[in-house]
GROMACS .gro file of C-alpha atoms in nm:
model
  423
    1MET     CA    1   7.207  10.062   9.135
    2THR     CA    2   7.121   9.893   8.805
    3THR     CA    3   6.789   9.709   8.792
    4ALA     CA    4   6.696   9.468   8.514
    5LEU     CA    5   6.392   9.555   8.308
    6ILE     CA    6   6.263   9.200   8.348
    7GLN     CA    7   6.285   9.252   8.724
    8ARG     CA    8   6.081   9.572   8.700
    9VAL     CA    9   5.822   9.392   8.489
   10SER     CA   10   5.817   9.109   8.743
   11TYR     CA   11   5.752   9.357   9.022
   12PHE     CA   12   5.473   9.507   8.815
   13ALA     CA   13   5.317   9.162   8.758
   14ILE     CA   14   5.344   9.080   9.128
   15GLY     CA   15   5.182   9.414   9.208
   16CYS     CA   16   4.893   9.333   8.972
   17CYS     CA   17   4.842   8.997   9.144
   18PHE     CA   18   4.855   9.160   9.486
   19VAL     CA   19   4.595   9.417   9.382
   20PHE     CA   20   4.372   9.143   9.245
   21PHE     CA   21   4.387   8.941   9.566
   22LEU     CA   22   4.341   9.255   9.776
   23ILE     CA   23   4.022   9.344   9.589
   24ILE     CA   24   3.894   8.986   9.612
   25PHE     CA   25   3.968   8.981   9.984
   26SER     CA   26   3.783   9.311  10.034
   27VAL     CA   27   3.479   9.183   9.845
   28LEU     CA   28   3.475   8.854  10.038
   29PHE     CA   29   3.514   9.038  10.367
   30ALA     CA   30   3.225   9.269  10.279
   31TYR     CA   31   3.012   8.974  10.169
   32GLN     CA   32   3.082   8.790  10.496
   33SER     CA   33   2.986   9.094  10.703
   34ILE     CA   34   2.661   9.151  10.510
   35THR     CA   35   2.574   8.779  10.529
   36LEU     CA   36   2.622   8.781  10.906
   37ALA     CA   37   2.403   9.092  10.937
   38ALA     CA   38   2.135   8.923  10.728
   39GLN     CA   39   2.147   8.620  10.959
   40ARG     CA   40   2.097   8.848  11.258
   41GLU     CA   41   1.797   9.011  11.088
   42ALA     CA   42   1.640   8.671  11.014
   43PHE     CA   43   1.706   8.564  11.373
   44ALA     CA   44   1.528   8.872  11.511
   45GLN     CA   45   1.234   8.823  11.274
   46ARG     CA   46   1.192   8.460  11.383
   47ILE     CA   47   1.185   8.558  11.750
   48GLU     CA   48   0.926   8.825  11.678
   49SER     CA   49   0.715   8.582  11.474
   50HIS     CA   50   0.716   8.311  11.744
   51THR     CA   51   0.626   8.554  12.022
   52ASP     CA   52   0.327   8.662  11.812
   53ILE     CA   53   0.224   8.297  11.775
   54LEU     CA   54   0.252   8.239  12.152
   55LYS     CA   55   0.045   8.551  12.219
   56GLN     CA   56  -0.216   8.432  11.970
   57VAL     CA   57  -0.240   8.096  12.148
   58ILE     CA   58  -0.304   8.272  12.480
   59LEU     CA   59  -0.558   8.516  12.334
   60SER     CA   60  -0.749   8.268  12.121
   61LYS     CA   61  -0.759   7.970  12.361
   62GLN     CA   62  -0.818   7.918  12.731
   63LEU     CA   63  -0.487   7.791  12.864
   64PHE     CA   64  -0.495   7.550  13.155
   65VAL     CA   65  -0.852   7.449  13.071
   66LYS     CA   66  -0.756   7.182  12.820
   67ASN     CA   67  -0.437   6.981  12.830
   68ASN     CA   68  -0.404   6.984  12.451
   69ASP     CA   69  -0.393   7.367  12.457
   70ILE     CA   70  -0.108   7.353  12.708
   71ASP     CA   71   0.077   7.105  12.486
   72GLU     CA   72   0.036   7.334  12.185
   73TRP     CA   73   0.174   7.630  12.381
   74LEU     CA   74   0.468   7.421  12.507
   75ASN     CA   75   0.544   7.311  12.150
   76TYR     CA   76   0.566   7.671  12.026
   77HIS     CA   77   0.769   7.775  12.330
   78ASN     CA   78   1.017   7.493  12.270
   79GLN     CA   79   1.057   7.620  11.912
   80LEU     CA   80   1.131   7.967  12.052
   81GLU     CA   81   1.401   7.822  12.278
   82GLU     CA   82   1.555   7.638  11.981
   83ILE     CA   83   1.569   7.966  11.791
   84LEU     CA   84   1.739   8.138  12.087
   85SER     CA   85   1.992   7.854  12.109
   86THR     CA   86   2.099   7.912  11.746
   87ALA     CA   87   2.176   8.282  11.778
   88PRO     CA   88   2.446   8.406  11.535
   89GLU     CA   89   2.743   8.617  11.644
   90MET     CA   90   2.624   8.955  11.772
   91THR     CA   91   2.772   9.297  11.832
   92ALA     CA   92   2.811   9.414  12.192
   93LYS     CA   93   2.488   9.616  12.181
   94GLN     CA   94   2.297   9.334  12.013
   95GLN     CA   95   2.431   9.087  12.269
   96VAL     CA   96   2.285   9.298  12.551
   97ILE     CA   97   1.943   9.286  12.380
   98LEU     CA   98   1.977   8.912  12.324
   99ASN     CA   99   2.067   8.858  12.690
  100SER     CA  100   1.753   9.050  12.785
  101ILE     CA  101   1.541   8.830  12.555
  102GLN     CA  102   1.691   8.514  12.702
  103SER     CA  103   1.634   8.639  13.057
  104ARG     CA  104   1.272   8.726  12.982
  105ASN     CA  105   1.226   8.386  12.822
  106LEU     CA  106   1.349   8.219  13.143
  107ASN     CA  107   1.098   8.428  13.343
  108LEU     CA  108   0.827   8.329  13.094
  109LYS     CA  109   0.912   7.962  13.133
  110ALA     CA  110   0.922   7.986  13.514
  111LEU     CA  111   0.585   8.164  13.523
  112PHE     CA  112   0.428   7.903  13.297
  113GLU     CA  113   0.565   7.615  13.508
  114LYS     CA  114   0.434   7.779  13.824
  115GLN     CA  115   0.090   7.808  13.671
  116THR     CA  116   0.100   7.445  13.565
  117GLN     CA  117   0.212   7.322  13.908
  118GLU     CA  118  -0.071   7.502  14.088
  119GLN     CA  119  -0.332   7.345  13.858
  120PHE     CA  120  -0.508   7.657  13.748
  121ASN     CA  121  -0.756   7.448  13.563
  122ASN     CA  122  -0.943   7.438  13.898
  123ALA     CA  123  -0.893   7.808  13.967
  124ASN     CA  124  -1.150   8.075  13.904
  125LYS     CA  125  -1.174   8.271  13.580
  126ILE     CA  126  -1.027   8.594  13.723
  127LEU     CA  127  -0.711   8.420  13.843
  128GLN     CA  128  -0.666   8.248  13.509
  129ASN     CA  129  -0.695   8.579  13.325
  130HIS     CA  130  -0.446   8.736  13.566
  131PHE     CA  131  -0.177   8.479  13.491
  132ASN     CA  132  -0.254   8.490  13.120
  133ALA     CA  133  -0.203   8.866  13.135
  134ARG     CA  134   0.138   8.813  13.303
  135LEU     CA  135   0.233   8.569  13.027
  136LEU     CA  136   0.126   8.823  12.765
  137THR     CA  137   0.334   9.092  12.938
  138GLN     CA  138   0.646   8.875  12.926
  139LEU     CA  139   0.583   8.788  12.561
  140GLU     CA  140   0.529   9.154  12.474
  141SER     CA  141   0.861   9.239  12.642
  142ILE     CA  142   1.036   8.967  12.444
  143ARG     CA  143   0.874   9.093  12.124
  144ALA     CA  144   0.976   9.452  12.201
  145ASP     CA  145   1.336   9.339  12.252
  146ALA     CA  146   1.319   9.145  11.924
  147VAL     CA  147   1.193   9.458  11.746
  148ASN     CA  148   1.479   9.662  11.899
  149LEU     CA  149   1.722   9.392  11.790
  150SER     CA  150   1.580   9.398  11.436
  151VAL     CA  151   1.607   9.778  11.419
  152ASP     CA  152   1.968   9.770  11.539
  153VAL     CA  153   2.052   9.494  11.290
  154GLN     CA  154   1.900   9.694  11.003
  155GLU     CA  155   2.107   9.998  11.102
  156ASN     CA  156   2.410   9.773  11.123
  157ILE     CA  157   2.339   9.640  10.771
  158ARG     CA  158   2.319   9.995  10.632
  159ASP     CA  159   2.641  10.093  10.807
  160THR     CA  160   2.813   9.774  10.693
  161VAL     CA  161   2.714   9.822  10.329
  162GLU     CA  162   2.823  10.186  10.336
  163HIS     CA  163   3.156  10.119  10.505
  164LYS     CA  164   3.246   9.816  10.296
  165PHE     CA  165   3.156   9.999   9.975
  166MET     CA  166   3.380  10.287  10.076
  167LEU     CA  167   3.658  10.044  10.168
  168ILE     CA  168   3.640   9.862   9.833
  169ALA     CA  169   3.623  10.193   9.646
  170ILE     CA  170   3.930  10.328   9.829
  171VAL     CA  171   4.127  10.005   9.778
  172LEU     CA  172   4.034   9.997   9.409
  173LEU     CA  173   4.123  10.362   9.355
  174LEU     CA  174   4.460  10.333   9.532
  175SER     CA  175   4.541  10.009   9.351
  176LEU     CA  176   4.456  10.143   9.007
  177SER     CA  177   4.653  10.462   9.078
  178THR     CA  178   4.958  10.262   9.182
  179LEU     CA  179   4.940  10.029   8.883
  180THR     CA  180   4.888  10.319   8.643
  181PHE     CA  181   5.187  10.503   8.786
  182THR     CA  182   5.403  10.189   8.758
  183ALA     CA  183   5.294  10.124   8.399
  184ILE     CA  184   5.374  10.484   8.300
  185LYS     CA  185   5.712  10.456   8.472
  186LEU     CA  186   5.799  10.137   8.283
  187ARG     CA  187   5.695  10.293   7.954
  188ARG     CA  188   5.904  10.601   8.025
  189ILE     CA  189   6.209  10.386   8.105
  190LEU     CA  190   6.181  10.190   7.781
  191LYS     CA  191   6.110  10.493   7.567
  192THR     CA  192   6.386  10.707   7.719
  193SER     CA  193   6.648  10.430   7.700
  194LEU     CA  194   6.568  10.352   7.338
  195THR     CA  195   6.574  10.723   7.250
  196GLU     CA  196   6.917  10.768   7.413
  197VAL     CA  197   7.061  10.468   7.228
  198ASP     CA  198   6.908  10.583   6.902
  199SER     CA  199   7.043  10.936   6.952
  200ALA     CA  200   7.396  10.806   7.009
  201ILE     CA  201   7.376  10.593   6.695
  202THR     CA  202   7.252  10.891   6.495
  203HIS     CA  203   7.543  11.107   6.613
  204ASN     CA  204   7.790  10.831   6.531
  205ALA     CA  205   7.669  10.838   6.173
  206THR     CA  206   7.802  11.195   6.150
  207ASP     CA  207   8.141  11.116   6.310
  208ASP     CA  208   8.024  11.275   6.635
  209PHE     CA  209   8.117  10.996   6.874
  210GLN     CA  210   7.929  11.018   7.200
  211LYS     CA  211   7.923  10.818   7.520
  212ILE     CA  212   7.577  10.693   7.614
  213GLU     CA  213   7.463  10.798   7.960
  214LEU     CA  214   7.145  10.615   8.044
  215THR     CA  215   6.894  10.814   8.247
  216TYR     CA  216   6.742  10.489   8.373
  217PRO     CA  217   7.018  10.225   8.396
  218SER     CA  218   6.912   9.864   8.340
  219GLU     CA  219   7.104   9.544   8.285
  220GLU     CA  220   6.965   9.492   7.936
  221PHE     CA  221   7.051   9.839   7.809
  222GLU     CA  222   7.381   9.848   8.001
  223SER     CA  223   7.490   9.548   7.793
  224ILE     CA  224   7.398   9.735   7.474
  225VAL     CA  225   7.577  10.047   7.596
  226GLN     CA  226   7.889   9.850   7.687
  227HIS     CA  227   7.915   9.697   7.341
  228PHE     CA  228   7.841  10.034   7.186
  229GLN     CA  229   8.117  10.207   7.383
  230GLU     CA  230   8.366   9.937   7.285
  231MET     CA  231   8.270   9.989   6.924
  232ASN     CA  232   8.329  10.363   6.955
  233LYS     CA  233   8.669  10.307   7.111
  234LYS     CA  234   8.778  10.080   6.830
  235LEU     CA  235   8.647  10.323   6.571
  236GLN     CA  236   8.846  10.608   6.721
  237GLU     CA  237   9.165  10.409   6.771
  238ASN     CA  238   9.176  10.258   6.426
  239SER     CA  239   9.034  10.556   6.234
  240ILE     CA  240   8.777  10.343   6.060
  241SER     CA  241   8.642  10.488   5.742
  242ILE     CA  242   8.296  10.638   5.723
  243ASP     CA  243   8.173  10.355   5.504
  244ALA     CA  244   8.294  10.089   5.747
  245MET     CA  245   8.152  10.282   6.040
  246GLN     CA  246   7.814  10.310   5.870
  247GLN     CA  247   7.812   9.936   5.813
  248ILE     CA  248   7.883   9.870   6.178
  249ILE     CA  249   7.617  10.114   6.284
  250ALA     CA  250   7.370   9.953   6.049
  251LYS     CA  251   7.455   9.613   6.194
  252ARG     CA  252   7.416   9.738   6.551
  253THR     CA  253   7.089   9.903   6.458
  254GLU     CA  254   6.971   9.579   6.308
  255VAL     CA  255   7.061   9.401   6.631
  256LEU     CA  256   6.869   9.657   6.833
  257GLU     CA  257   6.572   9.632   6.601
  258GLU     CA  258   6.585   9.256   6.626
  259MET     CA  259   6.595   9.278   7.005
  260THR     CA  260   6.285   9.497   7.008
  261ARG     CA  261   6.099   9.246   6.787
  262THR     CA  262   6.215   8.914   6.933
  263ASP     CA  263   6.115   8.743   7.256
  264PRO     CA  264   6.443   8.690   7.449
  265LEU     CA  265   6.339   8.348   7.590
  266THR     CA  266   6.180   8.165   7.298
  267LYS     CA  267   6.354   8.361   7.017
  268VAL     CA  268   6.024   8.395   6.832
  269ALA     CA  269   5.854   8.724   6.748
  270ASN     CA  270   5.732   8.938   7.037
  271ARG     CA  271   5.405   9.127   7.069
  272ARG     CA  272   5.532   9.431   6.877
  273ALA     CA  273   5.647   9.221   6.583
  274ILE     CA  274   5.318   9.029   6.588
  275TYR     CA  275   5.113   9.346   6.543
  276GLU     CA  276   5.346   9.481   6.275
  277ARG     CA  277   5.326   9.160   6.072
  278GLY     CA  278   4.953   9.128   6.149
  279ALA     CA  279   4.878   9.477   6.019
  280LEU     CA  280   5.073   9.401   5.702
  281GLU     CA  281   4.890   9.070   5.640
  282TYR     CA  282   4.555   9.231   5.723
  283SER     CA  283   4.609   9.508   5.464
  284ARG     CA  284   4.728   9.260   5.201
  285SER     CA  285   4.430   9.028   5.259
  286LYS     CA  286   4.182   9.315   5.244
  287ARG     CA  287   4.327   9.453   4.919
  288ALA     CA  288   4.342   9.118   4.741
  289SER     CA  289   4.032   8.965   4.906
  290LEU     CA  290   4.241   8.679   5.045
  291ALA     CA  291   4.170   8.461   5.346
  292LEU     CA  292   4.352   8.531   5.670
  293THR     CA  293   4.329   8.331   5.994
  294VAL     CA  294   4.467   8.397   6.341
  295MET     CA  295   4.529   8.114   6.588
  296LEU     CA  296   4.575   8.212   6.955
  297PHE     CA  297   4.662   7.943   7.207
  298ASP     CA  298   4.753   7.919   7.575
  299CYS     CA  299   4.938   7.646   7.769
  300ASP     CA  300   4.700   7.463   8.001
  301PHE     CA  301   4.797   7.447   8.369
  302PHE     CA  302   5.134   7.613   8.301
  303LYS     CA  303   5.154   7.737   8.662
  304LYS     CA  304   5.132   7.376   8.778
  305VAL     CA  305   5.443   7.292   8.570
  306ASN     CA  306   5.632   7.583   8.730
  307ASP     CA  307   5.522   7.478   9.078
  308GLU     CA  308   5.606   7.109   9.027
  309TYR     CA  309   5.926   7.125   8.820
  310GLY     CA  310   6.048   7.485   8.869
  311HIS     CA  311   6.053   7.794   8.652
  312PHE     CA  312   6.355   7.675   8.455
  313CYS     CA  313   6.151   7.377   8.340
  314GLY     CA  314   5.867   7.617   8.250
  315ASP     CA  315   6.107   7.820   8.033
  316GLU     CA  316   6.233   7.505   7.861
  317LEU     CA  317   5.873   7.395   7.802
  318LEU     CA  318   5.795   7.724   7.623
  319LYS     CA  319   6.103   7.680   7.404
  320HIS     CA  320   5.997   7.323   7.328
  321LEU     CA  321   5.646   7.441   7.239
  322CYS     CA  322   5.785   7.698   6.993
  323HIS     CA  323   6.009   7.436   6.834
  324VAL     CA  324   5.714   7.201   6.779
  325CYS     CA  325   5.496   7.481   6.640
  326GLN     CA  326   5.763   7.598   6.395
  327SER     CA  327   5.799   7.242   6.267
  328GLU     CA  328   5.425   7.214   6.197
  329ILE     CA  329   5.340   7.553   6.042
  330ARG     CA  330   5.412   7.669   5.686
  331VAL     CA  331   5.703   7.889   5.582
  332VAL     CA  332   5.464   8.178   5.516
  333ASP     CA  333   5.303   8.145   5.860
  334PHE     CA  334   5.418   8.368   6.144
  335LEU     CA  335   5.465   8.253   6.506
  336GLY     CA  336   5.498   8.496   6.797
  337ARG     CA  337   5.475   8.509   7.175
  338TYR     CA  338   5.168   8.715   7.265
  339GLY     CA  339   5.248   8.727   7.635
  340GLY     CA  340   5.318   8.489   7.923
  341GLU     CA  341   5.232   8.141   7.800
  342GLU     CA  342   5.011   8.269   7.515
  343PHE     CA  343   5.122   8.248   7.152
  344ILE     CA  344   4.982   8.359   6.816
  345VAL     CA  345   5.015   8.205   6.471
  346ILE     CA  346   4.921   8.425   6.172
  347LEU     CA  347   4.809   8.210   5.880
  348PRO     CA  348   4.798   8.406   5.550
  349ASN     CA  349   4.575   8.276   5.271
  350CYS     CA  350   4.418   8.025   5.510
  351ASP     CA  351   4.058   7.979   5.627
  352ASN     CA  352   3.913   7.827   5.944
  353SER     CA  353   3.945   7.469   5.822
  354GLY     CA  354   4.313   7.521   5.745
  355GLY     CA  355   4.363   7.675   6.086
  356ILE     CA  356   4.192   7.380   6.256
  357GLU     CA  357   4.412   7.137   6.063
  358THR     CA  358   4.727   7.323   6.169
  359ALA     CA  359   4.609   7.333   6.532
  360LYS     CA  360   4.541   6.959   6.532
  361ARG     CA  361   4.889   6.886   6.395
  362ILE     CA  362   5.045   7.089   6.674
  363GLN     CA  363   4.833   6.912   6.938
  364GLN     CA  364   4.924   6.570   6.799
  365GLN     CA  365   5.296   6.646   6.795
  366LEU     CA  366   5.288   6.778   7.150
  367ALA     CA  367   5.113   6.458   7.259
  368ILE     CA  368   5.391   6.239   7.114
  369GLN     CA  369   5.686   6.475   7.171
  370PRO     CA  370   5.693   6.571   7.542
  371LEU     CA  371   5.972   6.778   7.690
  372VAL     CA  372   6.230   6.557   7.862
  373PHE     CA  373   6.346   6.745   8.172
  374LYS     CA  374   6.593   6.577   8.407
  375GLY     CA  375   6.486   6.236   8.288
  376GLN     CA  376   6.114   6.308   8.322
  377GLU     CA  377   5.862   6.359   8.043
  378VAL     CA  378   5.668   6.683   8.078
  379PHE     CA  379   5.355   6.706   7.865
  380VAL     CA  380   5.162   7.019   7.779
  381THR     CA  381   4.819   7.069   7.624
  382LEU     CA  382   4.681   7.379   7.455
  383SER     CA  383   4.354   7.570   7.461
  384ILE     CA  384   4.329   7.706   7.105
  385GLY     CA  385   4.107   7.979   6.964
  386ILE     CA  386   4.076   8.035   6.587
  387CYS     CA  387   3.923   8.325   6.396
  388SER     CA  388   3.921   8.404   6.024
  389LEU     CA  389   3.902   8.749   5.867
  390THR     CA  390   3.550   8.873   5.784
  391SER     CA  391   3.398   9.201   5.671
  392ASN     CA  392   3.320   9.276   6.037
  393HIS     CA  393   3.689   9.308   6.127
  394LYS     CA  394   3.801   9.669   6.098
  395ASP     CA  395   4.164   9.602   6.192
  396PHE     CA  396   4.404   9.325   6.294
  397GLU     CA  397   4.356   9.392   6.664
  398GLN     CA  398   3.984   9.313   6.638
  399LEU     CA  399   4.071   8.985   6.466
  400VAL     CA  400   4.304   8.897   6.756
  401ASN     CA  401   4.036   8.987   7.012
  402ASP     CA  402   3.789   8.748   6.848
  403ALA     CA  403   4.049   8.470   6.848
  404ASP     CA  404   4.111   8.549   7.215
  405GLN     CA  405   3.740   8.503   7.289
  406ALA     CA  406   3.745   8.167   7.116
  407MET     CA  407   4.051   8.065   7.320
  408TYR     CA  408   3.883   8.152   7.648
  409ARG     CA  409   3.580   7.955   7.538
  410ALA     CA  410   3.813   7.658   7.484
  411LYS     CA  411   3.943   7.700   7.839
  412HIS     CA  412   3.590   7.731   7.976
  413ASN     CA  413   3.479   7.417   7.792
  414GLY     CA  414   3.747   7.197   7.944
  415ARG     CA  415   4.087   7.296   7.795
  416ASP     CA  416   4.296   7.087   7.551
  417ARG     CA  417   4.054   7.172   7.272
  418ILE     CA  418   4.000   7.393   6.968
  419GLU     CA  419   3.727   7.656   6.944
  420VAL     CA  420   3.640   7.864   6.634
  421PHE     CA  421   3.500   8.213   6.680
  422ALA     CA  422   3.142   8.238   6.560
  423ALA     CA  423   3.059   8.585   6.428
   0.00000   0.00000   0.00000
C-alpha cells in the first residue's frame, strides 16, 4: 500500500498535537487532585481551630452563669456547623472520619441544649463543672477526629503528588519516545527514497539502465519513479545518444533538485532552500561587511480561516500571501516558506529600517488586497519579527532565531504588528 509523504507528515503533526494535549490533560488532572487535597487539609485545620476556640471558651469562662457567655459559645458553635456544611469531596476513609465528626457535633449540640433547658445557672458548682467536662470531652473527640482527618489528608497529598508525578513522567517519556521514533522513520524514508532515485540516475549516466524499486513507496516518489521509468523505456527503444541521455538526466536531476527546494503548495522556496540561501548571504555579508536583515512573519488566526472557510481556502490564502509578498520585495530579496503559515524574507544589503519599510508595504497591500474566495473577501494580518545581522550572530540560524523571538513578541503584544529584535 502506497502512502503519501504528506499524509505521513500529517499523522506526525496530529501525533504531536495529541501528545501536547495528553500532557496538558495530565498536568491539569494532577493540579485538580492536589487542589482538592489542599482544600481537605484546610477544612480539617479549620475544624481543629474552632474546636480549640470552643474549648477555650469553656475553660476560660463560666458557661451558664452569664447569658452573654452562652451567646459567645453559640456563635462559635454555629461557625463550626457552617464549616462542616461546606465539606469538600472526601475519600471513603475520610468520609468515615467526617461522619464521626458530624455525629459528635450533633451530640455536642444536644448536650448543650439540654444544659440550657435545665437552667444550670441555678445549679451548684459541681454540676456545672460536670457538664462542662462532658462538653470538653465531646470537643476533644471532635478535635481528635479532625487531627486524624488532617493526617490522612497529608498522606493523601503525598501519595497524590507522587502518583501524579510518576504518571506525567511516564506519559512524557512514552510520548517523546513515540515522536522520536516517528521522526526518525520519516527521515529514513526521505533519505532512502532520495538515495535510490539518485543511484538510478547515476547508473543511467553510464548506460546502465535500472528500474527503481522504492524501499518505502510513497505517492510523491512513485510519480517520480513512473516518469523515470518511462524515460528509460524511451531511451532504450530509440537508442538515444549518450549526449542526449545526459541532457535528459540533467533535466530530471534539475527537476528533482527543484522539488527538494520548492514548497509544493506556494511554489516559493522551502526550508532547505532558505537555509542554503541564508548561509550564502550570511557569508557574503560577513566578508564584505554588508547589512543583512531577516524578516519572519506568521499569519494571524490562520486556524480560524481553516475552520470557517475550509482548508482549501487556507491553501489559497497562503498562495495569495506569497503573491503579495513577491510583488512588494526587491528582486535580490528571497522569499521562502519556513513552515506551516510562517514565512521568511531574506533582505541582503538592508538594515532594520529597510526591513520595517518592506514589512509595512506588505501589510498595507494585504489590507487592500484580500483574497476573494467564493465571492467572499478573506483578510489576513501578519505578526512580523525583524532582525539585522550583528557581530553577535555566529551563523544564519542564530539570526533566524532572533527574528523568531521578535515575531513571537509581536504575537504576544497583540498581533498584526511589527517587532524588531533588540540585542
